[in-house]
PDB file of C-alpha atoms in Angstrom:
ATOM      1  CA  MET Z  24      80.696 -49.101 188.486  1.00 80.00           C
ATOM      2  CA  LYS Z  25      77.323 -49.432 189.937  1.00 85.00           C
ATOM      3  CA  ASP Z  26      75.740 -52.820 189.308  1.00 86.00           C
ATOM      4  CA  TRP Z  27      72.439 -52.609 187.171  1.00 84.00           C
ATOM      5  CA  PHE Z  28      71.554 -55.951 187.009  1.00 88.00           C
ATOM      6  CA  ALA Z  29      71.498 -57.254 190.368  1.00 91.00           C
ATOM      7  CA  GLY Z  30      68.414 -58.932 192.046  1.00 90.00           C
ATOM      8  CA  ASP Z  31      65.152 -59.060 190.308  1.00 88.00           C
ATOM      9  CA  VAL Z  32      66.580 -57.712 186.972  1.00 89.00           C
ATOM     10  CA  ALA Z  33      69.391 -60.843 186.722  1.00 92.00           C
ATOM     11  CA  ALA Z  34      65.961 -63.085 187.874  1.00 92.00           C
ATOM     12  CA  ARG Z  35      64.321 -61.799 185.162  1.00 90.00           C
ATOM     13  CA  TYR Z  36      66.674 -61.285 182.574  1.00 92.00           C
ATOM     14  CA  ASP Z  37      66.107 -64.807 180.048  1.00 93.00           C
ATOM     15  CA  THR Z  38      62.268 -64.638 179.993  1.00 90.00           C
ATOM     16  CA  SER Z  39      62.796 -60.157 179.129  1.00 87.00           C
ATOM     17  CA  THR Z  40      65.353 -61.193 176.460  1.00 90.00           C
ATOM     18  CA  ALA Z  41      63.666 -64.684 175.325  1.00 88.00           C
ATOM     19  CA  GLY Z  42      62.652 -63.171 171.743  1.00 88.00           C
ATOM     20  CA  MET Z  43      66.273 -62.126 171.002  1.00 92.00           C
ATOM     21  CA  PRO Z  44      68.214 -63.985 168.308  1.00 93.00           C
ATOM     22  CA  VAL Z  45      71.084 -66.840 169.708  1.00 97.00           C
ATOM     23  CA  GLU Z  46      71.542 -68.795 166.866  1.00 98.00           C
ATOM     24  CA  PRO Z  47      72.698 -66.208 164.277  1.00 98.00           C
ATOM     25  CA  VAL Z  48      75.031 -64.785 166.898  1.00 98.00           C
ATOM     26  CA  VAL Z  49      76.488 -68.503 167.944  1.00 98.00           C
ATOM     27  CA  ASP Z  50      76.536 -68.987 163.739  1.00 98.00           C
ATOM     28  CA  PHE Z  51      78.476 -65.487 163.518  1.00 98.00           C
ATOM     29  CA  LEU Z  52      80.881 -66.132 166.346  1.00 98.00           C
ATOM     30  CA  GLU Z  53      81.685 -69.935 166.581  1.00 98.00           C
ATOM     31  CA  PRO Z  54      84.109 -69.987 163.180  1.00 98.00           C
ATOM     32  CA  LEU Z  55      86.268 -67.179 165.261  1.00 98.00           C
ATOM     33  CA  ALA Z  56      86.573 -68.739 168.267  1.00 98.00           C
ATOM     34  CA  GLY Z  57      88.519 -71.687 167.436  1.00 98.00           C
ATOM     35  CA  GLY Z  58      91.151 -70.644 169.712  1.00 98.00           C
ATOM     36  CA  GLY Z  59      88.861 -70.132 172.539  1.00 98.00           C
ATOM     37  CA  ALA Z  60      86.489 -67.420 173.186  1.00 98.00           C
ATOM     38  CA  LEU Z  61      85.700 -64.722 176.258  1.00 99.00           C
ATOM     39  CA  GLU Z  62      82.660 -62.895 176.324  1.00 98.00           C
ATOM     40  CA  LEU Z  63      82.997 -59.491 178.158  1.00 98.00           C
ATOM     41  CA  ALA Z  64      79.935 -58.922 180.297  1.00 98.00           C
ATOM     42  CA  ILE Z  65      78.632 -62.442 179.840  1.00 98.00           C
ATOM     43  CA  GLY Z  66      75.626 -62.101 182.194  1.00 97.00           C
ATOM     44  CA  THR Z  67      73.570 -65.414 182.506  1.00 98.00           C
ATOM     45  CA  GLY Z  68      75.269 -66.590 179.248  1.00 98.00           C
ATOM     46  CA  ARG Z  69      72.563 -66.640 176.850  1.00 97.00           C
ATOM     47  CA  ILE Z  70      75.289 -66.594 174.514  1.00 98.00           C
ATOM     48  CA  ALA Z  71      78.249 -68.476 176.041  1.00 98.00           C
ATOM     49  CA  VAL Z  72      75.955 -71.694 176.733  1.00 98.00           C
ATOM     50  CA  PRO Z  73      75.163 -72.025 173.294  1.00 98.00           C
ATOM     51  CA  LEU Z  74      78.755 -71.740 172.327  1.00 98.00           C
ATOM     52  CA  ALA Z  75      80.277 -74.131 175.053  1.00 98.00           C
ATOM     53  CA  GLU Z  76      77.663 -76.443 173.523  1.00 98.00           C
ATOM     54  CA  ARG Z  77      78.991 -76.484 169.875  1.00 98.00           C
ATOM     55  CA  GLY Z  78      82.633 -77.018 171.907  1.00 98.00           C
ATOM     56  CA  VAL Z  79      84.489 -74.005 172.042  1.00 98.00           C
ATOM     57  CA  ARG Z  80      86.302 -73.086 175.115  1.00 98.00           C
ATOM     58  CA  VAL Z  81      84.282 -70.188 176.797  1.00 98.00           C
ATOM     59  CA  ALA Z  82      85.397 -68.140 179.519  1.00 98.00           C
ATOM     60  CA  GLY Z  83      83.796 -64.693 180.922  1.00 98.00           C
ATOM     61  CA  ILE Z  84      83.974 -61.140 182.983  1.00 98.00           C
ATOM     62  CA  ASP Z  85      81.070 -59.692 184.340  1.00 98.00           C
ATOM     63  CA  LEU Z  86      80.297 -57.309 187.085  1.00 97.00           C
ATOM     64  CA  SER Z  87      77.005 -58.552 188.419  1.00 97.00           C
ATOM     65  CA  PRO Z  88      77.233 -61.508 190.585  1.00 97.00           C
ATOM     66  CA  ASP Z  89      73.436 -61.907 190.745  1.00 97.00           C
ATOM     67  CA  MET Z  90      73.610 -62.694 186.763  1.00 98.00           C
ATOM     68  CA  VAL Z  91      76.198 -64.972 186.970  1.00 98.00           C
ATOM     69  CA  ALA Z  92      74.185 -66.676 189.500  1.00 98.00           C
ATOM     70  CA  GLU Z  93      71.937 -67.100 186.613  1.00 98.00           C
ATOM     71  CA  LEU Z  94      74.656 -68.700 184.589  1.00 98.00           C
ATOM     72  CA  ARG Z  95      75.440 -71.002 187.308  1.00 98.00           C
ATOM     73  CA  LYS Z  96      71.951 -72.427 187.090  1.00 97.00           C
ATOM     74  CA  LYS Z  97      72.790 -73.581 183.569  1.00 97.00           C
ATOM     75  CA  THR Z  98      76.068 -74.662 184.218  1.00 98.00           C
ATOM     76  CA  ASP Z  99      79.927 -74.718 186.011  1.00 97.00           C
ATOM     77  CA  ALA Z 100      81.720 -75.521 183.120  1.00 97.00           C
ATOM     78  CA  ILE Z 101      82.330 -71.845 182.155  1.00 98.00           C
ATOM     79  CA  PRO Z 102      84.894 -69.982 183.803  1.00 98.00           C
ATOM     80  CA  VAL Z 103      83.796 -66.419 185.013  1.00 98.00           C
ATOM     81  CA  GLU Z 104      85.765 -63.787 187.117  1.00 98.00           C
ATOM     82  CA  ILE Z 105      83.379 -61.076 188.611  1.00 98.00           C
ATOM     83  CA  GLY Z 106      84.806 -57.692 187.903  1.00 97.00           C
ATOM     84  CA  ASP Z 107      84.851 -54.583 185.805  1.00 97.00           C
ATOM     85  CA  MET Z 108      85.368 -55.923 182.365  1.00 98.00           C
ATOM     86  CA  SER Z 109      88.056 -52.697 181.468  1.00 97.00           C
ATOM     87  CA  THR Z 110      90.304 -54.057 184.093  1.00 97.00           C
ATOM     88  CA  THR Z 111      89.799 -57.234 185.152  1.00 98.00           C
ATOM     89  CA  ARG Z 112      91.558 -60.393 183.681  1.00 98.00           C
ATOM     90  CA  VAL Z 113      91.345 -63.908 183.137  1.00 97.00           C
ATOM     91  CA  GLU Z 114      93.813 -66.470 182.368  1.00 95.00           C
ATOM     92  CA  GLY Z 115      95.019 -67.600 179.046  1.00 95.00           C
ATOM     93  CA  ALA Z 116      94.916 -66.184 175.354  1.00 98.00           C
ATOM     94  CA  PHE Z 117      91.787 -66.214 173.022  1.00 98.00           C
ATOM     95  CA  SER Z 118      91.470 -65.909 169.490  1.00 98.00           C
ATOM     96  CA  LEU Z 119      88.010 -64.208 170.022  1.00 99.00           C
ATOM     97  CA  VAL Z 120      86.639 -61.703 172.364  1.00 99.00           C
ATOM     98  CA  TYR Z 121      82.811 -60.445 172.230  1.00 99.00           C
ATOM     99  CA  ILE Z 122      80.593 -58.092 173.750  1.00 98.00           C
ATOM    100  CA  VAL Z 123      76.806 -58.269 172.636  1.00 98.00           C
ATOM    101  CA  PHE Z 124      73.747 -56.299 173.142  1.00 95.00           C
ATOM    102  CA  ASN Z 125      75.238 -52.665 173.728  1.00 95.00           C
ATOM    103  CA  SER Z 126      76.474 -54.246 176.563  1.00 97.00           C
ATOM    104  CA  ILE Z 127      80.383 -51.478 175.642  1.00 97.00           C
ATOM    105  CA  ASN Z 128      77.531 -48.810 176.158  1.00 96.00           C
ATOM    106  CA  ASN Z 129      77.448 -49.915 179.798  1.00 95.00           C
ATOM    107  CA  VAL Z 130      81.046 -48.559 180.359  1.00 96.00           C
ATOM    108  CA  PRO Z 131      79.863 -44.469 180.974  1.00 94.00           C
ATOM    109  CA  SER Z 132      83.380 -42.884 180.370  1.00 96.00           C
ATOM    110  CA  GLN Z 133      85.541 -42.777 176.891  1.00 97.00           C
ATOM    111  CA  ASP Z 134      88.432 -43.812 179.253  1.00 98.00           C
ATOM    112  CA  GLY Z 135      86.656 -46.663 180.438  1.00 97.00           C
ATOM    113  CA  GLN Z 136      85.682 -47.748 176.974  1.00 98.00           C
ATOM    114  CA  VAL Z 137      89.206 -47.383 175.398  1.00 98.00           C
ATOM    115  CA  ALA Z 138      90.323 -49.671 178.497  1.00 98.00           C
ATOM    116  CA  VAL Z 139      87.677 -51.993 177.419  1.00 98.00           C
ATOM    117  CA  PHE Z 140      89.160 -52.223 173.794  1.00 98.00           C
ATOM    118  CA  ALA Z 141      92.705 -52.206 175.243  1.00 98.00           C
ATOM    119  CA  ASN Z 142      91.468 -55.071 177.738  1.00 98.00           C
ATOM    120  CA  ALA Z 143      90.204 -57.118 175.210  1.00 98.00           C
ATOM    121  CA  ALA Z 144      93.405 -56.515 173.088  1.00 98.00           C
ATOM    122  CA  ALA Z 145      95.114 -58.198 175.811  1.00 98.00           C
ATOM    123  CA  HIS Z 146      93.342 -61.083 176.022  1.00 98.00           C
ATOM    124  CA  LEU Z 147      93.796 -61.577 172.132  1.00 98.00           C
ATOM    125  CA  GLU Z 148      96.246 -64.432 170.094  1.00 98.00           C
ATOM    126  CA  PRO Z 149      98.094 -62.018 167.505  1.00 97.00           C
ATOM    127  CA  GLY Z 150      95.267 -62.337 164.482  1.00 98.00           C
ATOM    128  CA  GLY Z 151      92.490 -62.881 166.895  1.00 98.00           C
ATOM    129  CA  CYS Z 152      89.056 -60.440 166.653  1.00 98.00           C
ATOM    130  CA  PHE Z 153      86.926 -58.522 168.655  1.00 99.00           C
ATOM    131  CA  VAL Z 154      83.510 -58.454 168.314  1.00 99.00           C
ATOM    132  CA  VAL Z 155      81.028 -55.597 169.294  1.00 98.00           C
ATOM    133  CA  GLU Z 156      77.468 -55.424 169.079  1.00 98.00           C
ATOM    134  CA  VAL Z 157      76.260 -51.917 169.907  1.00 98.00           C
ATOM    135  CA  GLY Z 158      73.641 -49.834 168.405  1.00 95.00           C
ATOM    136  CA  VAL Z 159      74.006 -46.356 166.026  1.00 95.00           C
ATOM    137  CA  PRO Z 160      73.723 -43.197 168.332  1.00 93.00           C
ATOM    138  CA  ASN Z 161      70.517 -41.727 168.552  1.00 87.00           C
ATOM    139  CA  THR Z 162      69.607 -38.734 165.839  1.00 85.00           C
ATOM    140  CA  GLN Z 163      66.598 -37.786 168.220  1.00 89.00           C
ATOM    141  CA  ARG Z 164      67.158 -36.401 172.079  1.00 92.00           C
ATOM    142  CA  LEU Z 165      63.807 -38.713 173.002  1.00 94.00           C
ATOM    143  CA  GLU Z 166      63.780 -41.641 170.940  1.00 90.00           C
ATOM    144  CA  VAL Z 167      61.057 -44.692 171.881  1.00 92.00           C
ATOM    145  CA  PHE Z 168      63.053 -47.809 170.735  1.00 87.00           C
ATOM    146  CA  ASP Z 169      60.668 -50.545 171.941  1.00 89.00           C
ATOM    147  CA  LEU Z 170      56.600 -50.054 172.534  1.00 93.00           C
ATOM    148  CA  SER Z 171      54.447 -53.197 173.623  1.00 92.00           C
ATOM    149  CA  ASP Z 172      51.443 -54.296 176.089  1.00 92.00           C
ATOM    150  CA  THR Z 173      54.354 -55.302 178.837  1.00 89.00           C
ATOM    151  CA  HIS Z 174      57.348 -52.780 178.067  1.00 91.00           C
ATOM    152  CA  VAL Z 175      58.048 -49.252 177.040  1.00 94.00           C
ATOM    153  CA  GLY Z 176      61.500 -48.011 176.464  1.00 91.00           C
ATOM    154  CA  VAL Z 177      63.106 -44.360 175.873  1.00 94.00           C
ATOM    155  CA  ASP Z 178      66.308 -43.154 175.405  1.00 92.00           C
ATOM    156  CA  GLU Z 179      67.409 -40.288 176.813  1.00 94.00           C
ATOM    157  CA  LEU Z 180      70.534 -38.280 174.654  1.00 91.00           C
ATOM    158  CA  ASP Z 181      72.646 -35.588 176.010  1.00 93.00           C
ATOM    159  CA  PHE Z 182      74.370 -34.728 172.522  1.00 90.00           C
ATOM    160  CA  ASP Z 183      76.888 -32.682 174.554  1.00 90.00           C
ATOM    161  CA  THR Z 184      78.285 -35.017 176.664  1.00 93.00           C
ATOM    162  CA  GLN Z 185      77.381 -38.560 174.842  1.00 95.00           C
ATOM    163  CA  ARG Z 186      75.196 -39.619 177.716  1.00 93.00           C
ATOM    164  CA  LEU Z 187      72.532 -41.870 176.958  1.00 92.00           C
ATOM    165  CA  VAL Z 188      69.857 -42.829 179.992  1.00 92.00           C
ATOM    166  CA  SER Z 189      67.690 -45.676 178.687  1.00 92.00           C
ATOM    167  CA  HIS Z 190      64.172 -45.573 180.762  1.00 93.00           C
ATOM    168  CA  HIS Z 191      62.381 -48.520 180.706  1.00 90.00           C
ATOM    169  CA  PHE Z 192      58.849 -49.192 182.144  1.00 92.00           C
ATOM    170  CA  SER Z 193      57.941 -53.008 182.832  1.00 89.00           C
ATOM    171  CA  LEU Z 194      54.678 -54.541 183.395  1.00 89.00           C
ATOM    172  CA  VAL Z 195      55.801 -56.917 186.020  1.00 86.00           C
ATOM    173  CA  ASP Z 196      53.036 -59.361 188.098  1.00 86.00           C
ATOM    174  CA  GLY Z 197      49.921 -56.261 187.159  1.00 89.00           C
ATOM    175  CA  GLU Z 198      52.439 -53.622 188.304  1.00 90.00           C
ATOM    176  CA  TRP Z 199      54.793 -51.045 186.105  1.00 94.00           C
ATOM    177  CA  ARG Z 200      58.288 -51.035 187.527  1.00 89.00           C
ATOM    178  CA  ARG Z 201      60.593 -48.193 186.265  1.00 92.00           C
ATOM    179  CA  ALA Z 202      64.104 -48.497 185.487  1.00 87.00           C
ATOM    180  CA  SER Z 203      66.717 -45.798 184.122  1.00 90.00           C
ATOM    181  CA  VAL Z 204      69.969 -46.805 183.102  1.00 89.00           C
ATOM    182  CA  PRO Z 205      72.970 -44.763 182.305  1.00 92.00           C
ATOM    183  CA  PHE Z 206      75.240 -45.163 179.373  1.00 93.00           C
ATOM    184  CA  ARG Z 207      77.668 -43.441 176.913  1.00 96.00           C
ATOM    185  CA  SER Z 208      76.669 -43.365 173.317  1.00 96.00           C
ATOM    186  CA  VAL Z 209      79.510 -43.894 170.900  1.00 97.00           C
ATOM    187  CA  SER Z 210      79.831 -43.826 167.175  1.00 97.00           C
ATOM    188  CA  PRO Z 211      81.724 -46.838 164.620  1.00 98.00           C
ATOM    189  CA  ALA Z 212      83.783 -44.474 163.667  1.00 98.00           C
ATOM    190  CA  GLU Z 213      85.313 -43.365 167.552  1.00 98.00           C
ATOM    191  CA  LEU Z 214      85.580 -47.403 168.318  1.00 98.00           C
ATOM    192  CA  ASP Z 215      87.231 -47.774 165.274  1.00 98.00           C
ATOM    193  CA  LEU Z 216      89.649 -45.082 166.719  1.00 98.00           C
ATOM    194  CA  MET Z 217      89.758 -46.997 170.204  1.00 98.00           C
ATOM    195  CA  ALA Z 218      90.166 -49.924 168.563  1.00 98.00           C
ATOM    196  CA  ARG Z 219      93.420 -48.473 166.793  1.00 98.00           C
ATOM    197  CA  LEU Z 220      94.570 -47.410 169.851  1.00 98.00           C
ATOM    198  CA  ALA Z 221      94.587 -50.730 171.147  1.00 98.00           C
ATOM    199  CA  GLY Z 222      96.629 -52.148 167.714  1.00 98.00           C
ATOM    200  CA  MET Z 223      93.527 -53.624 166.403  1.00 98.00           C
ATOM    201  CA  LYS Z 224      92.253 -52.508 162.908  1.00 98.00           C
ATOM    202  CA  LEU Z 225      88.723 -52.826 161.630  1.00 98.00           C
ATOM    203  CA  ARG Z 226      88.136 -56.167 159.215  1.00 98.00           C
ATOM    204  CA  GLU Z 227      84.426 -56.127 158.296  1.00 98.00           C
ATOM    205  CA  ARG Z 228      81.383 -54.167 159.984  1.00 98.00           C
ATOM    206  CA  TRP Z 229      77.377 -55.557 159.652  1.00 98.00           C
ATOM    207  CA  ALA Z 230      73.828 -54.037 160.344  1.00 98.00           C
ATOM    208  CA  ASP Z 231      73.182 -57.260 161.979  1.00 98.00           C
ATOM    209  CA  TRP Z 232      74.530 -60.798 162.937  1.00 98.00           C
ATOM    210  CA  GLU Z 233      73.111 -61.993 159.392  1.00 98.00           C
ATOM    211  CA  ARG Z 234      75.678 -59.968 157.577  1.00 98.00           C
ATOM    212  CA  SER Z 235      73.237 -57.447 156.106  1.00 98.00           C
ATOM    213  CA  PRO Z 236      75.294 -54.497 154.398  1.00 98.00           C
ATOM    214  CA  PHE Z 237      75.475 -51.706 157.359  1.00 98.00           C
ATOM    215  CA  THR Z 238      74.562 -48.386 155.718  1.00 97.00           C
ATOM    216  CA  ALA Z 239      73.474 -45.251 157.139  1.00 94.00           C
ATOM    217  CA  GLU Z 240      69.999 -46.204 157.457  1.00 95.00           C
ATOM    218  CA  SER Z 241      71.363 -48.824 160.253  1.00 97.00           C
ATOM    219  CA  THR Z 242      69.860 -48.455 163.598  1.00 94.00           C
ATOM    220  CA  LYS Z 243      72.644 -50.656 164.896  1.00 97.00           C
ATOM    221  CA  HIS Z 244      76.307 -52.163 163.997  1.00 98.00           C
ATOM    222  CA  VAL Z 245      78.483 -55.762 164.409  1.00 98.00           C
ATOM    223  CA  SER Z 246      82.111 -55.022 163.798  1.00 98.00           C
ATOM    224  CA  VAL Z 247      85.242 -57.272 164.001  1.00 99.00           C
ATOM    225  CA  TRP Z 248      88.596 -56.023 164.659  1.00 99.00           C
ATOM    226  CA  GLU Z 249      92.104 -57.757 164.071  1.00 98.00           C
ATOM    227  CA  LYS Z 250      95.139 -57.730 166.454  1.00 98.00           C
ATOM    228  CA  LYS Z 251      97.642 -57.016 164.229  1.00 91.00           C
TER     229      LYS Z 251
END
């Protein structure tokens, strides 16, 4: 897979995500992480670092060396393997594997997403949990998901192939820059089937990290699958 987070994207990542929640995410994950936690697409450690600061043994996998270099500016205590999260392994077993902020969609094929679930299950202890935060598939071919003075985000979806392209127009140093990143849109039901194929079953599903009920109006979900 192509590294879409190299260079300037990695350098600006923490600044561009500064307004995103951290504490509710860590509060949700910590009780599941008594046997250690593995983050897929660990990136700059936005979630992993505060989780580790609570005493959790955390490891990670990420495709982007530049994103991990940003993590290394914060800590050397979290082991990270550079590679594709659908196939890359780390040593040991964990009670929690998790992937946040739509990163499952960065895997652009169904086979690849199925492999991510299998890889997560392979790292889990029996009874361990795989947690995924991801948006609900778009209902429109074009959908504006963010609109501000410094950023405009537009999703473009091909319903036939489930190919989703997120177009980001960002104001950086007085100039507008465009980045278009390909994803694969996937429904909660399809994810449940991937989990079943990997020997896991759905334990709970929420609309957000605060455990709001998941409904037909929800724009994302936080799902927890348990390894049998």
